[in-house]
Tab-separated table of C-alpha atoms and ligand atoms in Angstrom:
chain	number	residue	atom	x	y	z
A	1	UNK	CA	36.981	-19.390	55.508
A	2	UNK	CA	33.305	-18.345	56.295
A	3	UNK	CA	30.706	-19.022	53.121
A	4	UNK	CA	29.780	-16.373	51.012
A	5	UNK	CA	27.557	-15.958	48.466
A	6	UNK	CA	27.597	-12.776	46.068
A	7	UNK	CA	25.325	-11.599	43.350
A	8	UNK	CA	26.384	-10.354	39.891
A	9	UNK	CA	24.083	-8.051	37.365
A	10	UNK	CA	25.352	-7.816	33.934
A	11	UNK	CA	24.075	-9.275	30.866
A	12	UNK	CA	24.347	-12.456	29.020
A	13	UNK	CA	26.146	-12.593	26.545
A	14	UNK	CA	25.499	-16.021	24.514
A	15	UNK	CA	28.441	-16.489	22.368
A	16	UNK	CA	31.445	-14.281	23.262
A	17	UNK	CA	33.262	-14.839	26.488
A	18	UNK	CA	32.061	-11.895	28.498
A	19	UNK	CA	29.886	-10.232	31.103
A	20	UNK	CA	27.680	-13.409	32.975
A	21	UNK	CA	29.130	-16.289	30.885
A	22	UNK	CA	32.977	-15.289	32.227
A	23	UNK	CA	31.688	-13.832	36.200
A	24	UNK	CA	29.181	-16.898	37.018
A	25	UNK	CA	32.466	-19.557	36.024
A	26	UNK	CA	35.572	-17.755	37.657
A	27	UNK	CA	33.810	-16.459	40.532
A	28	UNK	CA	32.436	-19.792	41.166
A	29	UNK	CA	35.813	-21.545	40.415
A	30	UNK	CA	37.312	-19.310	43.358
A	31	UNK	CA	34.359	-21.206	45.661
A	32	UNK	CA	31.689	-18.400	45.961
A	33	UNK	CA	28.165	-19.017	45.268
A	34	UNK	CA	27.124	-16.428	42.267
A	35	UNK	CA	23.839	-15.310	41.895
A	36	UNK	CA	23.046	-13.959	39.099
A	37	UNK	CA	20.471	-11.109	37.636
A	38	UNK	CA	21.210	-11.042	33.773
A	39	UNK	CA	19.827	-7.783	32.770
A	40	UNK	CA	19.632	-8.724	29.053
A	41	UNK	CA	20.502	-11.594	26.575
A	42	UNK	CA	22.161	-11.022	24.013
A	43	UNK	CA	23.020	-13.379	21.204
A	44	UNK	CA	26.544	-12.281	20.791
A	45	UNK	CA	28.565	-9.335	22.525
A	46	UNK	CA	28.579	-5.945	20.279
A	47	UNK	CA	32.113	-5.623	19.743
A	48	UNK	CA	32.471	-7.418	16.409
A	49	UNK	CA	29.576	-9.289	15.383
A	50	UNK	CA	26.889	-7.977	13.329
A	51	UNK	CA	22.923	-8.412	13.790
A	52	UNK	CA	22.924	-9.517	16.835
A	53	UNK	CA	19.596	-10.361	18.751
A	54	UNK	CA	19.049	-7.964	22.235
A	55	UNK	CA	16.255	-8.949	24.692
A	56	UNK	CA	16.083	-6.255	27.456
A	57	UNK	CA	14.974	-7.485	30.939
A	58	UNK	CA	15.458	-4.207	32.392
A	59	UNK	CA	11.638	-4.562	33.085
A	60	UNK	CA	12.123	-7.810	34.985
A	61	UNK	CA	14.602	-6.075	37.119
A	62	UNK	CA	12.213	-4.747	40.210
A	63	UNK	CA	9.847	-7.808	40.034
A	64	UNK	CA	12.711	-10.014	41.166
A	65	UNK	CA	14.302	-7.503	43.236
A	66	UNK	CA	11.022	-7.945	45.399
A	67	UNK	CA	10.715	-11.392	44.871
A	68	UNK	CA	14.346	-11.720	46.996
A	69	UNK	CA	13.315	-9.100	49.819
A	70	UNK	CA	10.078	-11.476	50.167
A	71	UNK	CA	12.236	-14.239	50.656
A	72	UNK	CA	14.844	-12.585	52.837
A	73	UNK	CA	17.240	-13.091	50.094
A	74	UNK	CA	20.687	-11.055	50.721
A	75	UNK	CA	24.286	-11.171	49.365
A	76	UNK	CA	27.733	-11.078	51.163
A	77	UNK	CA	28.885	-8.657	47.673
A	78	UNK	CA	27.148	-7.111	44.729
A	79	UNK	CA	29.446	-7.142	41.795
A	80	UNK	CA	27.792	-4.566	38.936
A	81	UNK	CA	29.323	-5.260	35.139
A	82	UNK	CA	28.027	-4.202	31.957
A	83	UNK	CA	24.519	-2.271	32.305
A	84	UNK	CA	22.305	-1.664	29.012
A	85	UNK	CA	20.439	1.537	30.157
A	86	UNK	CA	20.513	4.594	33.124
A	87	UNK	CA	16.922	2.458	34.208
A	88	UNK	CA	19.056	-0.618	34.563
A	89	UNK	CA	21.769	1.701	36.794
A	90	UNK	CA	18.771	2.656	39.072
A	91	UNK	CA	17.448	-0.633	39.572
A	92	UNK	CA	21.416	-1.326	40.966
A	93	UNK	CA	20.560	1.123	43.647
A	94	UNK	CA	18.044	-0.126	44.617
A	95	UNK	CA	19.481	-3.921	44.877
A	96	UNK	CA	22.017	-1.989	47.025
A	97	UNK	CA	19.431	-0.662	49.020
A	98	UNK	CA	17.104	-3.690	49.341
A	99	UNK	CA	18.963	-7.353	49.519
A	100	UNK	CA	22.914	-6.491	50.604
A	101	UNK	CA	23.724	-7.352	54.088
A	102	UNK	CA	25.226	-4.958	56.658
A	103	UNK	CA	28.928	-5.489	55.181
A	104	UNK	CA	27.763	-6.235	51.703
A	105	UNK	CA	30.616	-5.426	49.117
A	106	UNK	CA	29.719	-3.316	46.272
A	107	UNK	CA	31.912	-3.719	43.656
A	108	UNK	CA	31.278	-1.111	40.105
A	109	UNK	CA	32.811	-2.262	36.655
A	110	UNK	CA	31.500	0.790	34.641
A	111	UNK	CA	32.208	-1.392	32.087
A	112	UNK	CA	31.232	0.823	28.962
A	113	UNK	CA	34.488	1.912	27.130
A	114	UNK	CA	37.882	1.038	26.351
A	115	UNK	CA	41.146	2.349	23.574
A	116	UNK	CA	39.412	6.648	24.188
A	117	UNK	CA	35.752	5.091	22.930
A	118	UNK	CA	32.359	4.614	24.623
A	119	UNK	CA	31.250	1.183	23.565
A	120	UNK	CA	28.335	1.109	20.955
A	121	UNK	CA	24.840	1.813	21.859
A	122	UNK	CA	26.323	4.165	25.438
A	123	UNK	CA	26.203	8.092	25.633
A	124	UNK	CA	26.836	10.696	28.424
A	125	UNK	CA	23.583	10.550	29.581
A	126	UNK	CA	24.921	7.130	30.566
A	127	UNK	CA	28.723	7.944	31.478
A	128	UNK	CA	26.541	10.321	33.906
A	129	UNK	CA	24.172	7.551	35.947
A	130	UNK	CA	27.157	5.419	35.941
A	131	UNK	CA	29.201	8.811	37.811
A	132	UNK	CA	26.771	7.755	40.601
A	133	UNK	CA	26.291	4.466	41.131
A	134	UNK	CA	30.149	4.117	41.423
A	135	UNK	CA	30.120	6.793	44.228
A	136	UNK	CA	27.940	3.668	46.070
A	137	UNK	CA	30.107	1.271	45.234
A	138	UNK	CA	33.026	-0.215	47.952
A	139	UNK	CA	35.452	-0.880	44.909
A	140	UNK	CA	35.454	0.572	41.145
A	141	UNK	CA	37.430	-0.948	38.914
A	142	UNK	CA	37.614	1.362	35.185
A	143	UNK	CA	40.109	1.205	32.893
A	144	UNK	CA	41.685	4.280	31.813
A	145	UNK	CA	38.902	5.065	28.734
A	146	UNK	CA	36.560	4.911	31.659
A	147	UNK	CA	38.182	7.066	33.960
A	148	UNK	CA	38.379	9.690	31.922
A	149	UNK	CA	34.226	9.234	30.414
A	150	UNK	CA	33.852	9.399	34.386
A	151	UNK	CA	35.742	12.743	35.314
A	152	UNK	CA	35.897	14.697	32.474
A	153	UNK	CA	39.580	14.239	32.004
A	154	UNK	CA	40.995	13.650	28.663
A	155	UNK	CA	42.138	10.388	27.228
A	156	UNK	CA	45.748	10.045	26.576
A	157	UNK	CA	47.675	7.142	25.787
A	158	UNK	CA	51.092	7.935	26.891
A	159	UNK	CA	51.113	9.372	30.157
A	160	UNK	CA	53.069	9.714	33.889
A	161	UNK	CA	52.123	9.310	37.505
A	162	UNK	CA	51.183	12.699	37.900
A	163	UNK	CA	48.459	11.848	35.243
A	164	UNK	CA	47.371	8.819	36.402
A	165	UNK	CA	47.151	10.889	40.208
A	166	UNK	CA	44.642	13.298	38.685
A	167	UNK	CA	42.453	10.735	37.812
A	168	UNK	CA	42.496	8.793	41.141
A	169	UNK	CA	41.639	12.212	42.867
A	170	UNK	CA	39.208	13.196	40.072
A	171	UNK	CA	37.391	9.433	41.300
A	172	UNK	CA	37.710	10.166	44.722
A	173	UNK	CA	36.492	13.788	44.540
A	174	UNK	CA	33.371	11.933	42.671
A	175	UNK	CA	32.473	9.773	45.801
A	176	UNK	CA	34.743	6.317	44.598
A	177	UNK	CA	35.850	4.744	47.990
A	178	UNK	CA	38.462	2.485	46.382
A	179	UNK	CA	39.853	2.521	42.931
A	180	UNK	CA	41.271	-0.896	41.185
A	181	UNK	CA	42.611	1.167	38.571
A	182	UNK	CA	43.856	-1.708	35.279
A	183	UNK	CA	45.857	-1.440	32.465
A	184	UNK	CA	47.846	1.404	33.186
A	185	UNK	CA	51.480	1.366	32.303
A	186	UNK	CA	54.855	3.964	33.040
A	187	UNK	CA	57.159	2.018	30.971
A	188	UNK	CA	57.743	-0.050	27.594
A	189	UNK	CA	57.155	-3.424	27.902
A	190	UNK	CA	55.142	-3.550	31.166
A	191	UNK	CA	51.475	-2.677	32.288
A	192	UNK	CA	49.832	-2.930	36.122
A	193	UNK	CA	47.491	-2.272	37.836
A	194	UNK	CA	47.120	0.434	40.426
A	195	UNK	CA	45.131	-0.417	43.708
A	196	UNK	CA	44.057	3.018	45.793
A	197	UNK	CA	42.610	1.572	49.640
A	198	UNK	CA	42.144	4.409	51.965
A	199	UNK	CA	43.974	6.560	50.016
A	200	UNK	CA	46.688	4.440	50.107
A	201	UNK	CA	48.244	3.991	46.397
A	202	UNK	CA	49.703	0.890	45.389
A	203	UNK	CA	50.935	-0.560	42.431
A	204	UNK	CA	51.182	-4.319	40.613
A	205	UNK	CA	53.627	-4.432	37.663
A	206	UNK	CA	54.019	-7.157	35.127
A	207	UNK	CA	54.862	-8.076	31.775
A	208	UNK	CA	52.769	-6.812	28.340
A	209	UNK	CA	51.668	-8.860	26.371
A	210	UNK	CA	51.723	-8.187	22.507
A	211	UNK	CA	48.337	-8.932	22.196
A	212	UNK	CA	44.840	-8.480	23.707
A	213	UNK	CA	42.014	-10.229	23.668
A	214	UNK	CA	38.067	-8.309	24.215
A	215	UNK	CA	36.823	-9.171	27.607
A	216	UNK	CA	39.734	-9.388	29.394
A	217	UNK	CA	38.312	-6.612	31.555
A	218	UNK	CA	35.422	-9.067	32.295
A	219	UNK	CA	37.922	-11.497	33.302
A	220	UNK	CA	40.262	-9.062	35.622
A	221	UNK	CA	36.892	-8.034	37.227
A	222	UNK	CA	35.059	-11.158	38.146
A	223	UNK	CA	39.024	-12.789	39.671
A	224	UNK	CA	39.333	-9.711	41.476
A	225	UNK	CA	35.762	-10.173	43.266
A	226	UNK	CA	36.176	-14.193	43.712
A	227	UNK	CA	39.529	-13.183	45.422
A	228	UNK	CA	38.241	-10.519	47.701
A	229	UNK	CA	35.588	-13.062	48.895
A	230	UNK	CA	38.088	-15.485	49.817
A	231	UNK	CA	39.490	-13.196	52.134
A	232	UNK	CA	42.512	-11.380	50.166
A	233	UNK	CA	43.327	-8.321	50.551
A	234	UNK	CA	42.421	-5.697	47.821
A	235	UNK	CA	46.323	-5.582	46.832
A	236	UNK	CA	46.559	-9.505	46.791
A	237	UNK	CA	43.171	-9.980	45.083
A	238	UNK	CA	44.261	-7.436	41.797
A	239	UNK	CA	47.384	-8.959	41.735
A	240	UNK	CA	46.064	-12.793	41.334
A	241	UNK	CA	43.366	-10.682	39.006
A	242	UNK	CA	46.174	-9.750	36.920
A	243	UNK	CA	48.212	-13.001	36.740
A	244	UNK	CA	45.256	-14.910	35.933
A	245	UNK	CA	44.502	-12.299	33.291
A	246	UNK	CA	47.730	-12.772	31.595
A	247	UNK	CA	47.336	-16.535	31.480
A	248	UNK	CA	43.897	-15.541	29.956
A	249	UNK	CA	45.793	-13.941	27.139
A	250	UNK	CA	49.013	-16.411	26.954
A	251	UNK	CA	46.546	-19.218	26.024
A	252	UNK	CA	43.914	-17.664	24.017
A	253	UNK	CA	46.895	-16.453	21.434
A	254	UNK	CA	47.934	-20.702	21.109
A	255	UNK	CA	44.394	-20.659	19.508
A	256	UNK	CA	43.737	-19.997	15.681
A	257	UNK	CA	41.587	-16.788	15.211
A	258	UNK	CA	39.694	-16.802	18.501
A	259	UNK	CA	38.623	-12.957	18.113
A	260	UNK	CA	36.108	-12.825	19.728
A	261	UNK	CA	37.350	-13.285	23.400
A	262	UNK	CA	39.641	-14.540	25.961
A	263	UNK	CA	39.953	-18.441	26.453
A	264	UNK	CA	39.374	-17.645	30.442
A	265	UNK	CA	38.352	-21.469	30.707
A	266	UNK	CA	42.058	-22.700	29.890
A	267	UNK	CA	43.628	-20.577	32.645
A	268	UNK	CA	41.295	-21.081	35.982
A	269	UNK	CA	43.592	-24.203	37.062
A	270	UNK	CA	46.120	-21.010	37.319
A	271	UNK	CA	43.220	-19.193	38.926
A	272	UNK	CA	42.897	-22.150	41.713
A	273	UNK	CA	47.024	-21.983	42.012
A	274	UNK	CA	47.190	-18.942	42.729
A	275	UNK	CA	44.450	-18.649	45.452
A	276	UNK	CA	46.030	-21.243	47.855
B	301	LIG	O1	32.043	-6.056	29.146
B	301	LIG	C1	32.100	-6.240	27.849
B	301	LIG	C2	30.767	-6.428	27.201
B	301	LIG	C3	29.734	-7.059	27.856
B	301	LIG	N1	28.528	-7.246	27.290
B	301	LIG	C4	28.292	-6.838	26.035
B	301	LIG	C5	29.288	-6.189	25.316
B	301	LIG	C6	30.546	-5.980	25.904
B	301	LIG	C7	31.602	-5.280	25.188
B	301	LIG	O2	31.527	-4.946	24.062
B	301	LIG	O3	29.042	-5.813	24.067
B	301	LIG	C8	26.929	-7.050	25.420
């Protein structure tokens, strides 16, 4: 297994369980260094808490960008999760452009809506400089919500294969390369995730839960990455993305009241299990 070492650019997130403070543990739990370039601190996330602090670095962005390129800095992957401005999405491309090496992964969570709503604080000027820098990216991985902000479609909630197709080619026609499509589910009771690789469509089943927890999307994405480093396939590394996910959920619902986030931290012994 050759060393790899990937960077992540999202933002920090001090009390919540997502973005930075969920990527920088599980991707280094799968044995991948993580770099990371938080692209604002936050006090809490925004889904929930009220009067929460926000200190953009968005103008800190280029200055270490060219710090790295002095230093012949460069990354085996660039995994992209929640951005805080189209300025922020630019300075992405240009990380792209500047420090990835030759087979660099890029991997796009347009991580800005979920349940048919943007997140607060995003609008379609947004949705629109996120339509690009996924049509750079090796791997996108929306939910549903963001699909549709993506391609125009609309949002439904109960749905068939031939709905879920439209959307994969709406990506594609949009430039996406290869679409780890989550939470999408044909029957009662179950949920999956849909990998498309060359065109090829695939499809991971499992059980769903009764619950959910926020930033289990976080959690999917940055399990996916540390499993595509260590060599899975795209297929293998959404599927141990999803199982550990699920453990994410079984164990944060033992707790009392934990709103706020999934209990990731109780479920990467799973995540170690089920990379061997
Ligand atoms: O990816 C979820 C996320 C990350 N960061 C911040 C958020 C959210 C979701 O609400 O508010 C700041």
């Amino acid at each position: 297994m050759s060393y790899k070492k990937i960077l992540t650019v999202q933002d920090i997130s001090c009390v919540g369980q997502c973005s930075l403070t969920v990527a920088l543990p599980i991707i280094s739990a799968c044995g991948v260094e993580t770099c990371v370039l938080p692209s604002a601190v936050l006090s809490t996330h925004t889904a929930g808490f009220k009067g929460y602090t926000f200190r953009d670095l968005t103008d800190d962005m280029p200055a270490i960008n060219d710090h790295w390129i002095k230093e012949g800095i460069s990354f085996d992957a660039i995994y992209t999760g929640y951005l805080g401005s189209t300025k922020q999405i630019e300075y992405v491309a240009r990380l792209f452009d500047t420090v990835a090496k030759d087979d660099c992964l890029k991997i796009v969570d347009p991580a800005m809506a979920d349940n048919g709503k943007l997140y607060y604080g995003f609008d379609m000027e947004f949705v629109e400089a996120m339509k690009g820098l996924c049509a750079k990216a090796d791997y996108v991985v929306p939910n549903i919500t963001e699909a549709c902000f993506l391609t125009g479609i609309e949002y439904k909630t109960e749905y068939d294969r031939e709905y879920i197709d439209r959307l994969l080619d709406a990506l594609v026609s949009m430039g996406c390369k290869n679409v780890i499509f989550t939470g999408i589910s044909y029957r009662e009771g179950k949920t999956g995730v849909v990998v498309l690789e060359n065109g090829e469509y695939s499809y991971y089943e499992h059980e769903k839960l009764e619950n959910s927890c926020h930033g289990t999307g976080d959690s999917y994405a940055s399990a996916f990455v540390g499993a595509l480093m260590r060599e899975k396939s795209a297929y293998e590394a959404a599927r141990i993305a999803a199982d550990f996910t699920l453990e994410c959920i079984k164990e944060t619902a033992k707790l009392d009241n934990h709103w706020y986030g999934a209990a990731f931290e109780l479920a990467i012994p799973k995540l170690i299990q089920l990379l061997k």
